[in-house]
XYZ file of C-alpha atoms in Angstrom:
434
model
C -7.299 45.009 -10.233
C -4.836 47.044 -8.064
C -2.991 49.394 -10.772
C 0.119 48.958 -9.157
C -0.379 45.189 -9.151
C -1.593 44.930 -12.295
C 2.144 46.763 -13.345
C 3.809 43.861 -11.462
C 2.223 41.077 -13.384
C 2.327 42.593 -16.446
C 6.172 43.173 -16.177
C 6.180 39.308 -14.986
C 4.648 38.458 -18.000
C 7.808 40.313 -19.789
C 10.326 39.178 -17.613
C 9.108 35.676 -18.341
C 9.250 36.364 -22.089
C 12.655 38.096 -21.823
C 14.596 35.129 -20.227
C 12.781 32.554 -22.074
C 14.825 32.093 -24.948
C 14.644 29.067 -27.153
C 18.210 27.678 -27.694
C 18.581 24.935 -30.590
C 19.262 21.672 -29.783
C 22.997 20.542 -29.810
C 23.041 16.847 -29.515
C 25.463 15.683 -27.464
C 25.853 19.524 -25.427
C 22.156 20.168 -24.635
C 20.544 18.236 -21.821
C 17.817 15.763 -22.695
C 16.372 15.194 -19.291
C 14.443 12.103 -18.647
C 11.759 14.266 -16.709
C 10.858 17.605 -15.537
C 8.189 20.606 -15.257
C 6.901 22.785 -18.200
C 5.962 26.215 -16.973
C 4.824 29.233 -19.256
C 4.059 32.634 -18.618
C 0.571 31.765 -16.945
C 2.413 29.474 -14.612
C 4.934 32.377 -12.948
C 2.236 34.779 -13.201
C 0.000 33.330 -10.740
C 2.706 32.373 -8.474
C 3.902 36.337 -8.025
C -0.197 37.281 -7.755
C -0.582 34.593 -5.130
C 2.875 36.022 -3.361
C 1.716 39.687 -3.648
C -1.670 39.162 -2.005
C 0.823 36.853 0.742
C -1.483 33.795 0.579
C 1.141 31.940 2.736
C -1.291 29.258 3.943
C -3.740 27.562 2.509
C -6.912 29.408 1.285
C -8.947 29.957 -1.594
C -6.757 28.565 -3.976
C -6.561 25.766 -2.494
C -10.050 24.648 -1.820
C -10.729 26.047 -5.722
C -7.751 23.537 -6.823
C -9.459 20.558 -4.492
C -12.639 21.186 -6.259
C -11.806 21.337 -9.435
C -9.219 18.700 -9.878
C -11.702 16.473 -7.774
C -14.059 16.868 -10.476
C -11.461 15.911 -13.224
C -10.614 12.713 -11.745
C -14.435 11.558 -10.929
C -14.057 12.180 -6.993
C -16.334 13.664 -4.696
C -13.600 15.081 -2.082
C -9.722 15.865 -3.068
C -7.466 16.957 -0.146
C -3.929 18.911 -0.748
C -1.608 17.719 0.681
C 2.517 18.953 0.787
C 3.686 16.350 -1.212
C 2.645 12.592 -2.632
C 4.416 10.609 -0.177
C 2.327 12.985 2.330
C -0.827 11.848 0.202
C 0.377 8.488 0.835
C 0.805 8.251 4.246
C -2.711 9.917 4.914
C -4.460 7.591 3.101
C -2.669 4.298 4.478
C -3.234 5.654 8.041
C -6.736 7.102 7.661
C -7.502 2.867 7.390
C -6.505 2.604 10.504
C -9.107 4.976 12.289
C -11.494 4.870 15.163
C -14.279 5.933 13.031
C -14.132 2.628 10.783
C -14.925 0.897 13.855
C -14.633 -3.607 13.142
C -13.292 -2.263 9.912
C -10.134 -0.245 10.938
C -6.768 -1.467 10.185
C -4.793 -2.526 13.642
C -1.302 -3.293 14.082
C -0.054 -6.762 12.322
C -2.297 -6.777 9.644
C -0.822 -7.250 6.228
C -0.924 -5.177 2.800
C -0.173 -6.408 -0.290
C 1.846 -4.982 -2.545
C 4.923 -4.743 -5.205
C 8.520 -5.188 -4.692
C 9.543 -2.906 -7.537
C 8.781 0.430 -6.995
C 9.359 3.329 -4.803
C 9.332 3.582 -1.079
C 6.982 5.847 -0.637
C 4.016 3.659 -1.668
C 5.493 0.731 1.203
C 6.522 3.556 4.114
C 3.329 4.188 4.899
C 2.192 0.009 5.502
C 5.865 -0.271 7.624
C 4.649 3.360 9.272
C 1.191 2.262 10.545
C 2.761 -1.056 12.281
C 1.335 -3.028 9.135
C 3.162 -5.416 7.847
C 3.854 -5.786 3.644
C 3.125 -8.837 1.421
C 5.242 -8.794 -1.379
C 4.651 -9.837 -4.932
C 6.490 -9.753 -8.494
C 5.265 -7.752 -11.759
C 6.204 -8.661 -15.040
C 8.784 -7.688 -17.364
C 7.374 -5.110 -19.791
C 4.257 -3.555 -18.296
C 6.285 -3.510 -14.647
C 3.260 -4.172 -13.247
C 1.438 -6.852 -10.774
C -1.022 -9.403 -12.163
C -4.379 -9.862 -10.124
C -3.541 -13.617 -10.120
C -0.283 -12.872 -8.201
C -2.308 -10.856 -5.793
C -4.842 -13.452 -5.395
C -2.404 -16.083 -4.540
C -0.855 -13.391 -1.640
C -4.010 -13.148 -0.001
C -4.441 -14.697 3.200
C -6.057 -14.424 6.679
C -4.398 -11.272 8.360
C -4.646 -9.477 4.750
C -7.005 -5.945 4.913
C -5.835 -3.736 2.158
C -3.835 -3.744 -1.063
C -1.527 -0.167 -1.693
C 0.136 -0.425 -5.347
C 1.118 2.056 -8.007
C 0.558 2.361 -11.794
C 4.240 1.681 -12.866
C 5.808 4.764 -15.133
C 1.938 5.859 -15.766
C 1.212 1.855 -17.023
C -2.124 1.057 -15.489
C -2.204 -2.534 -13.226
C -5.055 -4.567 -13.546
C -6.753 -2.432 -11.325
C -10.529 -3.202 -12.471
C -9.970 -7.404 -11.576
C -7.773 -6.607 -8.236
C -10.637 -3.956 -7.226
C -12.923 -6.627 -7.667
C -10.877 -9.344 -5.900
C -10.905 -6.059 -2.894
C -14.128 -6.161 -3.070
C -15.173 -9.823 -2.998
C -12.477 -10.200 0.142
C -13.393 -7.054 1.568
C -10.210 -5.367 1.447
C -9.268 -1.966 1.171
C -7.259 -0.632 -2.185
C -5.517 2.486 -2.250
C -4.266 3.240 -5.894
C -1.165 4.996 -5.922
C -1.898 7.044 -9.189
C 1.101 9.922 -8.289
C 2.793 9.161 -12.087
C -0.505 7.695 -14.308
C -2.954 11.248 -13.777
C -4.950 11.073 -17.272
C -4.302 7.042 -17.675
C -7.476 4.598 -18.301
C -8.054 1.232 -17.696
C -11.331 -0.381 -19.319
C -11.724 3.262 -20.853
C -12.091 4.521 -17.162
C -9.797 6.990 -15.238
C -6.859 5.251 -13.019
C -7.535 6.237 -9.480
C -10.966 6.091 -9.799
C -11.136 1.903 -9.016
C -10.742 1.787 -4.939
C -11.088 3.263 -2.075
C -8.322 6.140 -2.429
C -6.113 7.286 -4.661
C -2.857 9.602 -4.269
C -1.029 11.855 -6.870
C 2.231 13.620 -6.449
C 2.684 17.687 -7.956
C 6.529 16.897 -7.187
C 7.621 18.419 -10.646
C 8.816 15.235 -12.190
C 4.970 14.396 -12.889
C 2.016 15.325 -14.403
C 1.644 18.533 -13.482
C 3.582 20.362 -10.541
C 3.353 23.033 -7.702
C 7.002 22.574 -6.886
C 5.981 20.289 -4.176
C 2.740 18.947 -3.558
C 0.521 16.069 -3.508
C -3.498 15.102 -3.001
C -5.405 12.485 -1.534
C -8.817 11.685 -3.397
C -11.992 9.574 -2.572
C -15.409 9.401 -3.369
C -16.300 8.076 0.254
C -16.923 11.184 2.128
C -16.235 9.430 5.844
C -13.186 8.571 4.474
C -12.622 11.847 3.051
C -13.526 13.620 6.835
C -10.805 11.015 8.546
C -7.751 12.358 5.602
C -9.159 16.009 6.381
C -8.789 15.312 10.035
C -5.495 13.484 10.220
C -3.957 16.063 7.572
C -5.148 18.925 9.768
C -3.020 18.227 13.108
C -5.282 15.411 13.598
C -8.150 18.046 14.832
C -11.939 16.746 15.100
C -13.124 20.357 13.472
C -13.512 21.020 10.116
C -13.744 24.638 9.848
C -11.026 26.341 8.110
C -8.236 27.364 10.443
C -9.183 31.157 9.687
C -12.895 30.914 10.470
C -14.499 31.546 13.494
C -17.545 29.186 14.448
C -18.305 29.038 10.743
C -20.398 25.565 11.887
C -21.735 27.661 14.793
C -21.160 24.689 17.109
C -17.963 25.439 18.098
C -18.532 25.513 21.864
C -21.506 22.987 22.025
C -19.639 19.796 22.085
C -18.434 17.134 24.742
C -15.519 14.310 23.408
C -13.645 12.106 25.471
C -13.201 13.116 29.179
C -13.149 17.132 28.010
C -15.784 19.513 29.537
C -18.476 20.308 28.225
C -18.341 23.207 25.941
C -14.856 22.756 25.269
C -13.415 24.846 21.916
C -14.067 22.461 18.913
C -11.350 23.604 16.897
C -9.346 22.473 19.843
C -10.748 19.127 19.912
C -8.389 16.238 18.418
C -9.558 13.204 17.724
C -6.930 11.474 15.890
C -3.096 11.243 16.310
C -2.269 13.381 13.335
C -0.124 15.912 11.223
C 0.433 19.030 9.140
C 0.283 18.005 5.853
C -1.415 20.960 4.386
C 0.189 22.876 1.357
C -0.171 26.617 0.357
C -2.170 28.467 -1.520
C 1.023 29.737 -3.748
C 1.688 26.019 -4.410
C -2.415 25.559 -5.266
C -1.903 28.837 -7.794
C 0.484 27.340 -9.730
C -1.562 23.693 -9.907
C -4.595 25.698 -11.051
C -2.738 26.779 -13.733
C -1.501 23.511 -14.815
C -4.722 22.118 -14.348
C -5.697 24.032 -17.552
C -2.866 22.321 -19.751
C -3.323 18.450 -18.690
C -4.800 17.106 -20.957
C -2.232 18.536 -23.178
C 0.193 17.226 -21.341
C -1.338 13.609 -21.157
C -1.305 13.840 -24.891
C 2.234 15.062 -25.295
C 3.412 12.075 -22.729
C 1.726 9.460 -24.952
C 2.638 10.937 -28.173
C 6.400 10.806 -27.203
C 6.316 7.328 -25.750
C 5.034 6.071 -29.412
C 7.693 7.737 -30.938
C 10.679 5.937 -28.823
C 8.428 2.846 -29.053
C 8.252 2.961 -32.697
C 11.810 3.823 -33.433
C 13.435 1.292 -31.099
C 11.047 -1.573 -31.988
C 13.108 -4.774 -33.063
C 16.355 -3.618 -31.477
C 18.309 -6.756 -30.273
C 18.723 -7.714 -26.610
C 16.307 -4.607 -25.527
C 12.828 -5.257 -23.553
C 10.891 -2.855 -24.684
C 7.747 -1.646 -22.975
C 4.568 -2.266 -23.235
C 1.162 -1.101 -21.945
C -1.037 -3.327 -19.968
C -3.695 -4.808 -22.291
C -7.145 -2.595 -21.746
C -5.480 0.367 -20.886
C -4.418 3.670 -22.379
C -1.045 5.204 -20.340
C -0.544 8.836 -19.543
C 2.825 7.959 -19.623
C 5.608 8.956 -16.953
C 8.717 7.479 -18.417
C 9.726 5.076 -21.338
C 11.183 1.757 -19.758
C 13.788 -0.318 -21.314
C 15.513 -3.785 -19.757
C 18.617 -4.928 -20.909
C 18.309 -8.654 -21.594
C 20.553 -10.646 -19.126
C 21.842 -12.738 -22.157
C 23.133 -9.719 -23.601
C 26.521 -9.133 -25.436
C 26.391 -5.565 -23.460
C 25.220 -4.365 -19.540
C 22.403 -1.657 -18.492
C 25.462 -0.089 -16.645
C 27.369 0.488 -20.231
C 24.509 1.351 -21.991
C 23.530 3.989 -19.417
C 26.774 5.219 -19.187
C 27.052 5.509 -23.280
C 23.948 7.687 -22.930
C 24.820 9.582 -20.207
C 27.786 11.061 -21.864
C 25.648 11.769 -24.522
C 23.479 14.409 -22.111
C 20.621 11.575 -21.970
C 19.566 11.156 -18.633
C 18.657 8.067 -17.485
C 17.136 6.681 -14.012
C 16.544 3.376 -12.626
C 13.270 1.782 -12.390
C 13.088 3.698 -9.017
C 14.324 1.241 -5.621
C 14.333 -2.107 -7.949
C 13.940 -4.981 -5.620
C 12.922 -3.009 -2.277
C 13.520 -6.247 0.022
C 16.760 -5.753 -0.889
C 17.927 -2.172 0.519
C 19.334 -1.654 3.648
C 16.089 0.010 4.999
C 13.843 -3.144 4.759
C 16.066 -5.612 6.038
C 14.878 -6.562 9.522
C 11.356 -4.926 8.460
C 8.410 -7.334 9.257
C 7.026 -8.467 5.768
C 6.393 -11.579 3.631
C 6.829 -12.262 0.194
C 4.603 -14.470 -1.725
C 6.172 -16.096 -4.820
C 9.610 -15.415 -6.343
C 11.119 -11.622 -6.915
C 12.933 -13.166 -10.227
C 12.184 -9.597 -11.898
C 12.028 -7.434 -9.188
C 15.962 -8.608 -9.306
C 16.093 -8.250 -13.243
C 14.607 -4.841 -13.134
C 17.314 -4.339 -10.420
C 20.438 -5.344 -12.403
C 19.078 -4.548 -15.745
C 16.206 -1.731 -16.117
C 16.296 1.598 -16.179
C 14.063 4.506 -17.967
C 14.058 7.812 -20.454
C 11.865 10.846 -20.572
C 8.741 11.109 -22.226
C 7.789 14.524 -20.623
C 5.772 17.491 -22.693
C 8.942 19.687 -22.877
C 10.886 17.185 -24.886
C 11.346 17.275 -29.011
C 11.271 15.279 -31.604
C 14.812 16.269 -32.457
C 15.677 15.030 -28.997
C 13.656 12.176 -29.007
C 15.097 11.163 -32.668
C 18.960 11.804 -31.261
C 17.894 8.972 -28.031
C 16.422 6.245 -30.490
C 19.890 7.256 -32.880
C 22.129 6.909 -29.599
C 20.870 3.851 -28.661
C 21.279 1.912 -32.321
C 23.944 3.398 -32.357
C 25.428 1.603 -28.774
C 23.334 -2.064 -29.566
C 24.932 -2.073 -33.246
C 28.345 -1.906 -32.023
C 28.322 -4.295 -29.250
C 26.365 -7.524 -31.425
C-alpha cells in the first residue's frame, strides 16, 4: 500500500473513533429513530480508499459487490443499480423486451399487485403502459394471500410485481406456483425482507426477479443504491442492457474490444461493421451506481447476517412486551416464514377509545419516530386517480391501514433501553385512554 495512503486511512480510522462517542440514552431527549444505517470504522474507511484511488464510476468494486452478493442470495447474475426504485423499473421493463419474443409484455396488459405499499413497486407497471390489478392484504402480516391473487387473474394478466411487507414474507412459494401454472411473470420486490425465508428458503429467490434497495433505511446501505437479481441469464443480459443506456454491448464502458467483436457486427439497418459499443438495441437508461457506493456495500455485506439477526431479535422484544395490549393489532409473521424484519407494525383498532393520529403524536413527543405503513391505500392519492387500473375485491384494509397503521424501528443500531422506553410509552398512552 501507498505509504502516504496508508497515513490517510489510518488517520480515518482515528477520526472515526474520535467523533464516535457513545452518548447515554435520555428517554424522552435522545432520538429513537424508527430506521436508519449503522456504519463503523470499516464502513468510512473504504469509502475514503475508494475516493482516493477516484473510482467515480463503476468498476471493480462493483462487479466484486454483484458477485458476491449474487452468491448470498442464490442468483446467478446481480446488477447495481442507483437506487431500488431504479432496480424496479429495470426489471418491470426488461418484461417488456424484443428478445422475449410471444412472451414480452406489450402495452395494456395487466399486473397484479397490492394496494398498500409504496409507489415504487406500482410506477414501474403505470411506466411501461401496463395497467395494475389491485388486491387487499390482511391485517397483521400486511401481506396478499395467493387466493386473492388467484381470484385477480384474468385474460390480459402477464406478470405479478409485489413486495414482502416491512421484511414479512407473502406467500410467495403458492403465488410462484400459481405464476407458473398461468405462465406469468413474478418479480419479488425483496428491497426491505434481504435475509427473510419462506419454506426455510431465501425471499427473492421464488420468481423471475427480485429487487433490493441500499437506500439507508434497509438492510444494508451505500447511501443510495439498489440491485436487480435473477438466475435467468437472458433476462439478466436484457437488465444489463437497458441499465447500460440501453446499449446491445456488454463490455465494460472502459474496455476496448474486450469481446474482440466489436466491429464485426450488422443490427438493424446499420452498416456493416458498425462500433458495437455503439449499437443500442433497447430504449434504455443510466442506472448504473459507483464504485464508492459498491465499497461501502462490500463492507456491509460482511455484517448482514448480523444485522438480519439484530432486526429479528428487536422485533421479538416489542412483540413480546406489547403482547395483550388493548385495542392494538399487533403484527405477525406470515405462517412458514422467518422475517428479516424492516419495521414493527402496529394498527390501531377502529373501535378504539383512542386514534393512530394521538397515539403517534404521544410518541412523537416522546423522540419515537413513527411512519405510516408507507402510501396506505395507493388508489387513493392524487397520482393514481385517472391511472388505468382495476381492482379486484374490496380495499377494506388497504383503507384501515390508511386511517389506522403506522410502524416503529427495529433497526441494528437500536437498544434495549430504547426499545424498553417504546413498549413503556405505549402502556403508558393505551392505559390512560381505556
Amino acid at each position: 500500500m501507498n505509504t502516504h495512503k496508508g497515513l490517510v486511512l489510518d488517520e480515518t480510522v482515528k477520526f472515526h473513533q474520535d467523533t464516535q462517542v457513545e452518548r447515554p440514552f435520555v428517554p424522552g431527549t435522545t432520538e429513537i429513530w424508527p430506521a436508519g444505517a449503522v456504519l463503523d470504522e470499516r464502513d468510512r474507511t473504504a469509502l475514503v480508499e475508494a475516493a482516493l484511488e477516484m473510482r467515480i464510476a463503476a468498476g471493480p468494486s462493483s462487479r466484486r459487490f454483484e458477485s458476491r452478493f449474487a452468491r448470498k442470495l442464490g442468483h446467478r447474475k446481480a446488477h447495481l443499480t442507483n437506487s431500488g426504485s431504479s432496480a424496479n423499473l429495470l426489471a418491470m421493463t426488461a418484461f417488456t423486451s424484443h428478445l422475449l419474443e410471444d412472451r414480452r409484455l406489450k402495452r395494456g396488459d395487466e399486473v397484479i399487485t397490492v394496494a398498500a405499499g409504496f409507489p415504487t413497486t406500482v410506477n414501474p407497471i403505470i411506466q411501461n403502459g401496463l395497467v395494475p390489478v389491485f388486491v387487499d392484504v390482511e391485517l397483521g402480516t400486511y401481506n396478499t394471500t395467493a387466493d386473492r391473487v388467484a381470484q385477480a387473474i384474468g385474460p390480459k394478466t402477464r406478470a405479478i410485481m409485489i413486495a414482502h411487507a416491512l421484511g414479512n414474507p407473502f406467500e410467495v412459494a403458492e403465488i410462484a406456483r400459481l405464476a407458473a401454472d398461468h405462465d406469468l411473470f413474478l418479480i419479488e420486490d425483496n428491497c426491505d425482507a434481504v435475509g427473510s425465508t419462506y419454506d426455510g428458503q431465501l425471499t427473492g429467490t421464488f420468481g423471475d426477479m427480485t429487487t433490493v434497495s441500499f437506500y439507508p433505511a434497509h438492510h444494508l446501505t451505500m447511501g443510495e443504491g439498489g440491485c436487480v437479481l435473477t438466475s435467468n441469464l437472458a433476462l439478466a443480459r436484457i437488465v444489463e442492457s437497458l441499465r447500460d443506456w440501453g446499449r446491445d454491448c456488454w463490455c465494460e464502458p472502459g474496455e476496448t474490444n474486450k469481446c474482440l467483436k466489436r466491429f464485426n457486427y450488422q443490427m438493424g439497418t446499420l452498416p456493416e461493421g458498425y462500433d458495437h459499443k455503439y449499437i443500442f438495441s433497447h430504449v434504455g437508461y443510466n442506472l448504473k451506481a459507483t464504485d464508492i457506493q459498491a465499497a461501502l456495500g462490500l463492507t456491509q455485506l460482511d455484517k448482514l447476517d448480523d444485522f438480519c439477526e439484530a432486526r429479528r431479535r428487536n422485533w421479538r422484544r416489542l412483540r413480546e412486551g406489547l403482547d395483550g395490549v388493548p385495542h392494538l393489532i399487533l403484527p405477525e409473521a406470515t405462517p412458514r416464514s422467518d422475517p428479516s424484519w424492516f419495521g414493527f407494525a402496529l394498527t390501531v383498532d377502529p373501535g378504539a377509545p383512542y386514534t393512530r393520529a394521538a397515539l403517534v403524536d404521544f410518541l412523537e413527543d416522546r423522540k419515537i419516530g413513527t411512519r405510516r405503513l408507507f402510501a396506505g391505500n395507493l388508489t387513493r392519492h392524487p397520482a393514481y386517480i385517472g391511472e388505468e387500473h382495476r381492482v379486484v375485491g374490496d380495499l377494506t384494509n388497504s383503507d384501515i391501514i390508511t386511517d389506522q397503521t403506522f410502524w416503529i424501528g427495529v433497526y441494528p443500531a437500536l437498544t434495549d433501553e430504547m426499545l424498553d422506553y417504546v413498549i413503556a410509552s405505549v402502556k403508558e398512552f393505551v392505559g390512560g385512554r381505556r
